[in-house]
PDB file of C-alpha atoms and ligand atoms in Angstrom:
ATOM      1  CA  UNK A 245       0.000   0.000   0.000  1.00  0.00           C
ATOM      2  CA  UNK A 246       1.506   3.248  -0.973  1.00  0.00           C
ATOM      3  CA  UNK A 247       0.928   6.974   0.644  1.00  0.00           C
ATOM      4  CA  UNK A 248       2.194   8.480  -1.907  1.00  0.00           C
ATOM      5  CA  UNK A 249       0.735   7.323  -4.644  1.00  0.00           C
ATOM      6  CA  UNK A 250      -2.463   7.332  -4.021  1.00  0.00           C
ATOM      7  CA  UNK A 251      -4.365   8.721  -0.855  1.00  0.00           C
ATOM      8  CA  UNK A 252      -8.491   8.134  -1.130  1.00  0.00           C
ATOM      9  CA  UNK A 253      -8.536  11.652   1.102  1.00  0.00           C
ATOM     10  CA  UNK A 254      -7.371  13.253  -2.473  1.00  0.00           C
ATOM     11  CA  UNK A 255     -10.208  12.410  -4.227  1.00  0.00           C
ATOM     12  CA  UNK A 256     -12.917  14.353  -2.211  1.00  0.00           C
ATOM     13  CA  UNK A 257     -14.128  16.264  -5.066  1.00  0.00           C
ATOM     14  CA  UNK A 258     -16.169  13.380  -5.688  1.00  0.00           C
ATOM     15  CA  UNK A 259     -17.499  11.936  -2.246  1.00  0.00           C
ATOM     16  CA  UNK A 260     -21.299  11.485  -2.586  1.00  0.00           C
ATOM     17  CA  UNK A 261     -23.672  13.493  -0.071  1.00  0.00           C
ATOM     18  CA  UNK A 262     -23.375  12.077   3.135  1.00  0.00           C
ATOM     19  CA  UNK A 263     -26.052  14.556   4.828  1.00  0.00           C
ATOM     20  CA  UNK A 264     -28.297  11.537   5.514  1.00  0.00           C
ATOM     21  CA  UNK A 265     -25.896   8.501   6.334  1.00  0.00           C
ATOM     22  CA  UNK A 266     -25.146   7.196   9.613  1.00  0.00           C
ATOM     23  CA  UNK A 267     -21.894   5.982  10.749  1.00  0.00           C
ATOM     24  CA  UNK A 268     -20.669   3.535  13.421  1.00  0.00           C
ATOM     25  CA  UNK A 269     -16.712   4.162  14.421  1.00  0.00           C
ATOM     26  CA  UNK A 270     -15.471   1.447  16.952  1.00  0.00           C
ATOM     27  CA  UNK A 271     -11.918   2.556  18.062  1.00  0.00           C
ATOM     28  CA  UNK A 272      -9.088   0.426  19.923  1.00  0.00           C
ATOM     29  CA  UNK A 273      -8.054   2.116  23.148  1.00  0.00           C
ATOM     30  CA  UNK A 274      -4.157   0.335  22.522  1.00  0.00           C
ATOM     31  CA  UNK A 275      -2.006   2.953  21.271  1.00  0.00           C
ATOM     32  CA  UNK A 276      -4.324   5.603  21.935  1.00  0.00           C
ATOM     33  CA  UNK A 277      -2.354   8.826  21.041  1.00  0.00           C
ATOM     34  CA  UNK A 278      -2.542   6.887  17.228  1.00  0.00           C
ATOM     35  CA  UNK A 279      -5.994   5.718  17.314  1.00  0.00           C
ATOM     36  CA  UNK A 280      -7.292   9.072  18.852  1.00  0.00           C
ATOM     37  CA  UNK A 281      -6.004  11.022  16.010  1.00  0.00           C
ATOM     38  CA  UNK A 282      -7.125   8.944  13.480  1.00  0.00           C
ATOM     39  CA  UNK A 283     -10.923   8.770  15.046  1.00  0.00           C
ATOM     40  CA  UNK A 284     -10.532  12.939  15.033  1.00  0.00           C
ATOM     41  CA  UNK A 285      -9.318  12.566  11.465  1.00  0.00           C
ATOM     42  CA  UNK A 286     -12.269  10.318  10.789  1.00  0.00           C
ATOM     43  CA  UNK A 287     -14.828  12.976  12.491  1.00  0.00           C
ATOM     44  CA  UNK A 288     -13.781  15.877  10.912  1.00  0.00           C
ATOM     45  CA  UNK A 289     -14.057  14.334   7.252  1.00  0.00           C
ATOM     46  CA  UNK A 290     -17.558  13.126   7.781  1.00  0.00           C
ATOM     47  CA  UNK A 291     -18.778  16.963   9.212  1.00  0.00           C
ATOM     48  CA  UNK A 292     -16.932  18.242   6.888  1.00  0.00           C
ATOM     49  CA  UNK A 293     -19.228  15.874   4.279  1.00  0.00           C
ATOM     50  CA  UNK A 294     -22.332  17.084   5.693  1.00  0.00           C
ATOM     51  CA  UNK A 295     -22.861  13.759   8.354  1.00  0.00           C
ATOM     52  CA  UNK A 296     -24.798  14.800  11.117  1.00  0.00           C
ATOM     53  CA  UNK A 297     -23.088  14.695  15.033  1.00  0.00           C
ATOM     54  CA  UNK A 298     -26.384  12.880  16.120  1.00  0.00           C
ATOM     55  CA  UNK A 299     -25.916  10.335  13.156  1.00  0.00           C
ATOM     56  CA  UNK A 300     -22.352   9.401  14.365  1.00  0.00           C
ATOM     57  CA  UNK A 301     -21.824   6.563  17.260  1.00  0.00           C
ATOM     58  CA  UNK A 302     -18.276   6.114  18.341  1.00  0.00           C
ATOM     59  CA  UNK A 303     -17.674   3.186  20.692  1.00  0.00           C
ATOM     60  CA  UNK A 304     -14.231   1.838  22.365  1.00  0.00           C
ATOM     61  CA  UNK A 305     -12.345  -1.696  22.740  1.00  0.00           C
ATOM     62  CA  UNK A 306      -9.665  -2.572  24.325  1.00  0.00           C
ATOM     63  CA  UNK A 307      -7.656  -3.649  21.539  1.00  0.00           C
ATOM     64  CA  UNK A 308      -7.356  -3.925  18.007  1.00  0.00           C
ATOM     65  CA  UNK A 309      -7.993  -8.198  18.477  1.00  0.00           C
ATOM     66  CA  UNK A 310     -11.675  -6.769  19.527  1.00  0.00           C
ATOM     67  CA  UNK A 311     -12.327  -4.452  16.776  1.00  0.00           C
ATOM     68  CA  UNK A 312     -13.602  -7.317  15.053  1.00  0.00           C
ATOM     69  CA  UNK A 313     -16.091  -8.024  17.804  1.00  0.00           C
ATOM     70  CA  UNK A 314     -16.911  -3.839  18.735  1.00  0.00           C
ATOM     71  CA  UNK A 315     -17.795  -3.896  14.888  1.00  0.00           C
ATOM     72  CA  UNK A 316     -19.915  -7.408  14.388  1.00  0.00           C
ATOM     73  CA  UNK A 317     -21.942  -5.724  17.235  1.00  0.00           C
ATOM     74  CA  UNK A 318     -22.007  -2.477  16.218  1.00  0.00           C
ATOM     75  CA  UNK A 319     -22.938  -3.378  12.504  1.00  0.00           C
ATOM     76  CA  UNK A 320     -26.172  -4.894  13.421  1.00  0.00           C
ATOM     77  CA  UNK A 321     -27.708  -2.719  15.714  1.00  0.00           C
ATOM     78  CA  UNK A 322     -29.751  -1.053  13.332  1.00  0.00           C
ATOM     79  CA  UNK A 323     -28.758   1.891  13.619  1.00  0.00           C
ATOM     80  CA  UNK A 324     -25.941   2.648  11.614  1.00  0.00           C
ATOM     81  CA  UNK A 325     -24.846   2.761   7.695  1.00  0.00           C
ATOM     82  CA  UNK A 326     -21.640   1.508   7.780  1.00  0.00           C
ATOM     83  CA  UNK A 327     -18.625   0.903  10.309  1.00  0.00           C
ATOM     84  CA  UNK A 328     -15.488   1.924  10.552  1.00  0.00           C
ATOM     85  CA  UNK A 329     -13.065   0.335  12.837  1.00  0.00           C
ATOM     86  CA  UNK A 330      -9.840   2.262  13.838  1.00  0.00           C
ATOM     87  CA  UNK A 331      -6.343   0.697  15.146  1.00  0.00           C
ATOM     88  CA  UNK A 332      -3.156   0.825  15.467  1.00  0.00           C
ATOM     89  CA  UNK A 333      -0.691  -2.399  15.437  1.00  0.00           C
ATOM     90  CA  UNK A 334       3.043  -1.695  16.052  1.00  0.00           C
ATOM     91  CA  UNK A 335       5.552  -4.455  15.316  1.00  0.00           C
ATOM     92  CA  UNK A 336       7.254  -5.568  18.389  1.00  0.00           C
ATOM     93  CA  UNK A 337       9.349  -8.082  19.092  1.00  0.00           C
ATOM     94  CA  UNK A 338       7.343 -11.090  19.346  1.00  0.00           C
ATOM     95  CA  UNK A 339       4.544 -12.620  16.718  1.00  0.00           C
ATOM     96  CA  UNK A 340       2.156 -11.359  18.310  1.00  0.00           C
ATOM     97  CA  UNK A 341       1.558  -8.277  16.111  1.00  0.00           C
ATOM     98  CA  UNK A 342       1.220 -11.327  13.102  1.00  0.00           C
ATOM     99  CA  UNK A 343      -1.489 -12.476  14.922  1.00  0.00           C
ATOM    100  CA  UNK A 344      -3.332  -9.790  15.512  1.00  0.00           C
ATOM    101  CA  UNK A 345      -3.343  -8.162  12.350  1.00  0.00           C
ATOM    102  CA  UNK A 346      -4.091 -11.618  10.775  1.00  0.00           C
ATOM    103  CA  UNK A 347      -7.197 -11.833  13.006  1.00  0.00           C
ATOM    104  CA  UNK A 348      -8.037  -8.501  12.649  1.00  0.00           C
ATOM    105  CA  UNK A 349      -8.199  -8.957   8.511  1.00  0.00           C
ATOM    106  CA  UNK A 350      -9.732 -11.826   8.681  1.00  0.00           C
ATOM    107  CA  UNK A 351     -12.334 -11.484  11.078  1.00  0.00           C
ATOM    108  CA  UNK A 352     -13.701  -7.611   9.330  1.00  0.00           C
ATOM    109  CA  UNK A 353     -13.098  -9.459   5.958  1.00  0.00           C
ATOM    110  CA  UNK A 354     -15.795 -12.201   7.122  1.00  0.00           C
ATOM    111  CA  UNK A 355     -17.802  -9.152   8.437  1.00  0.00           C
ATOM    112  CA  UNK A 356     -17.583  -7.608   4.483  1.00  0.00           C
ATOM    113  CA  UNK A 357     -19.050 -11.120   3.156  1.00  0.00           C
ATOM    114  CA  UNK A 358     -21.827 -11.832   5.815  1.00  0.00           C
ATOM    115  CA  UNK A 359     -22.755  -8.645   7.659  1.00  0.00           C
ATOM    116  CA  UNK A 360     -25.164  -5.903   6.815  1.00  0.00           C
ATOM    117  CA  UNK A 361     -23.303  -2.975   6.336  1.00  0.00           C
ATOM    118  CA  UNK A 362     -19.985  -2.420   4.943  1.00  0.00           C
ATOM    119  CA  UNK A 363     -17.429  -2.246   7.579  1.00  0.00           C
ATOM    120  CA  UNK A 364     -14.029  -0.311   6.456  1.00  0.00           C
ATOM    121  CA  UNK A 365     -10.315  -1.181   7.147  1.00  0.00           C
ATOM    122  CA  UNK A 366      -9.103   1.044   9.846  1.00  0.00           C
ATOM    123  CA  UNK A 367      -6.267  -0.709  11.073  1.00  0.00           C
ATOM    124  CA  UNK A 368      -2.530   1.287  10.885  1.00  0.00           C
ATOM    125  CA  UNK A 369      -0.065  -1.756  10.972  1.00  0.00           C
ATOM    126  CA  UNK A 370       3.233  -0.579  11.120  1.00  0.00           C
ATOM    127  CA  UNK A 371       7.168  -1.230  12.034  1.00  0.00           C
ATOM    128  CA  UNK A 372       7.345   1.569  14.393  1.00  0.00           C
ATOM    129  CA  UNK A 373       5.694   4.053  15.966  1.00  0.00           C
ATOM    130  CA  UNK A 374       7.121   7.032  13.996  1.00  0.00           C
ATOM    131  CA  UNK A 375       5.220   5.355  11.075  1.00  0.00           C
ATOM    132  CA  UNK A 376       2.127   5.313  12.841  1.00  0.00           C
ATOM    133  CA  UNK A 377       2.706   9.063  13.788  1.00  0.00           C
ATOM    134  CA  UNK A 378       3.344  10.177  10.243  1.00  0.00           C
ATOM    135  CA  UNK A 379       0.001   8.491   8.978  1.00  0.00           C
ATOM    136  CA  UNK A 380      -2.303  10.128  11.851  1.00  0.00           C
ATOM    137  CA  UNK A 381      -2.077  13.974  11.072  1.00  0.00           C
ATOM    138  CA  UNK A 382       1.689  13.509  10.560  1.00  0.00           C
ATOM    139  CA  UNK A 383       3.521  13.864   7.627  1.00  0.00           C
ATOM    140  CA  UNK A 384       1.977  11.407   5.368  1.00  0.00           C
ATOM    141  CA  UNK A 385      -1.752  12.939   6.510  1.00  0.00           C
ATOM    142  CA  UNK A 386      -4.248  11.308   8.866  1.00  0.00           C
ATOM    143  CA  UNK A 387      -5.463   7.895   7.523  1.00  0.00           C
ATOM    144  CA  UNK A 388      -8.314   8.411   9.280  1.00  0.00           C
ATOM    145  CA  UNK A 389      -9.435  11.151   6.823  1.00  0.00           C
ATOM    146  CA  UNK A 390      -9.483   8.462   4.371  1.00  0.00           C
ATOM    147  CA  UNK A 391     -11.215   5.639   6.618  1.00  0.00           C
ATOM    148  CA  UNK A 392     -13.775   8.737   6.534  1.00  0.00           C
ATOM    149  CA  UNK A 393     -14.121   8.850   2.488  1.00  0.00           C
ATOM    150  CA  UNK A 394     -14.193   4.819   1.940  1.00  0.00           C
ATOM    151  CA  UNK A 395     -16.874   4.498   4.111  1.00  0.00           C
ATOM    152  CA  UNK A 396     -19.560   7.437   2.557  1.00  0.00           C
ATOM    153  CA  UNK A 397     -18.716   6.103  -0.824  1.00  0.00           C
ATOM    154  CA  UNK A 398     -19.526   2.180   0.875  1.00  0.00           C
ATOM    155  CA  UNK A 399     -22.736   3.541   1.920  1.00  0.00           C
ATOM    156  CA  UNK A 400     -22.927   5.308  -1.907  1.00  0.00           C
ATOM    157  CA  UNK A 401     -22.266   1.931  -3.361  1.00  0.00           C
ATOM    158  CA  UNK A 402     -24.782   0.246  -1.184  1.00  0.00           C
ATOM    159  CA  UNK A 403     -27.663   2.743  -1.677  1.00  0.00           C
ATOM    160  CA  UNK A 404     -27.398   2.930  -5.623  1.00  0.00           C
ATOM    161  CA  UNK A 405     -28.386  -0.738  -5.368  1.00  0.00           C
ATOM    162  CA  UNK A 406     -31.234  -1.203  -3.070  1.00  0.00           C
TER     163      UNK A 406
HETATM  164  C1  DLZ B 793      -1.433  -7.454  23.262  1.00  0.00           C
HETATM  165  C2  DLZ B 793      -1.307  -6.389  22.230  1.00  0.00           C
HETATM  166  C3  DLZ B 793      -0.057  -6.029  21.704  1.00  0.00           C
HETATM  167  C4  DLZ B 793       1.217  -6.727  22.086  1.00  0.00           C
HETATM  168  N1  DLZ B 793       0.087  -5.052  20.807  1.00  0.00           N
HETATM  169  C5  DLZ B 793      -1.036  -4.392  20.408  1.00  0.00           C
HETATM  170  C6  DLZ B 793      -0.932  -3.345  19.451  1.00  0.00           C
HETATM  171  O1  DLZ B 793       0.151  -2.961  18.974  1.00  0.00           O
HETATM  172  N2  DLZ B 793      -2.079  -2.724  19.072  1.00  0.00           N
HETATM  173  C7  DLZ B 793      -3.312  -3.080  19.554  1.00  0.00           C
HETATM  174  O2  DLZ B 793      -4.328  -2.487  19.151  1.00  0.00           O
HETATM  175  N3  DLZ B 793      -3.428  -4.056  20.465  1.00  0.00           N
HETATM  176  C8  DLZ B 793      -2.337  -4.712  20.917  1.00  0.00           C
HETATM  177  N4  DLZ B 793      -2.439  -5.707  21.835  1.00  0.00           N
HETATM  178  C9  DLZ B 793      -3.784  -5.978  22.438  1.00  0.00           C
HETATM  179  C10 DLZ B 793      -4.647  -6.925  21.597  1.00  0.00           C
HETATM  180  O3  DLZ B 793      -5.205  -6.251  20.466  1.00  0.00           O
HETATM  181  C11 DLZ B 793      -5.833  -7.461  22.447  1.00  0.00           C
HETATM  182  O4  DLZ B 793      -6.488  -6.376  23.064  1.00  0.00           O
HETATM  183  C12 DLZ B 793      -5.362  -8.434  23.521  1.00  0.00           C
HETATM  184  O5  DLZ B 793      -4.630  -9.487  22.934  1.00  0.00           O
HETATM  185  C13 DLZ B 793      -6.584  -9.028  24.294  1.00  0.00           C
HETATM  186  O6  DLZ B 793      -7.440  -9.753  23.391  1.00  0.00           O
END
């Protein structure tokens, strides 16, 4: 995946009005100082698109292993468009970060295939934590921004076709 390349935040000339969707955001609490910047990131894209505060629920977990549960829950409670789940893995010295994001992909891919609403990708995975810093508001812009974008054109794509 490159940054520089291509960055979905780039292309909001064409995000579809968002005025009426609603939006679930489940957030790991691990690595917070990451994962709170990228939720900000993540609000301030969908005001900025017209979503409405009220239409917007933002939930915690623990870690990013239970984004994959905070979201199965959170995309059927009826109340929400689409979910987007926000974390932050950094490679340490053990597998462990291997397993997680494995689980992690695996578990919101499932989600994609059998749930109701789309549920978008959040998850920084990263060598260190400067890396994670430059994607959430640092250099390389806040990922969350993008999160933001993916999900309103989800909800687009899912809307054309009902
Ligand atoms: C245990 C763990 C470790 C080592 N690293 C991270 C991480 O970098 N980012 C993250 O979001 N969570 C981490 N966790 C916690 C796991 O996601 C999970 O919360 C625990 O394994 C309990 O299920």
């Amino acid at each position: 995946m490159s940054s520089k390349s291509f960055n979905l935040a780039d292309l909001s000339a064409n995000v579809p009005d968002a005025s009426k969707m609603r939006f679930g955001i489940v957030v790991a609490e691990w690595n917070h100082a990451i994962t709170g910047k990228l939720l900000q990131g993540a609000l301030d894209t969908l005001a900025a698109q017209g979503v409405k505060e009220s239409n917007i629920i933002v939930k915690n977990v623990p870690g990013s292993f239970e984004l994959v549960y905070g979201s199965t829950v959170l995309s059927r409670c009826g109340l929400v468009d689409a979910v987007i789940a926000i974390g932050c893995v950094v490679r340490g010295d053990t597998p462990h970060f291997d397993y997680i994001c494995e689980g992690v992909t695996r578990g919101i891919s499932q989600l994609n295939l059998n749930g109701p609403v789309p549920v978008i990708f959040g998850l920084l995975t990263t060598n260190t934590m400067e890396q994670a810093e430059e994607r959430a508001g640092g250099r390389l812009g806040n990922k969350g921004s993008e999160f933001a974008v993916t999900a309103i054109k989800m909800v687009d794509f899912a809307w054309q076709l009902r």
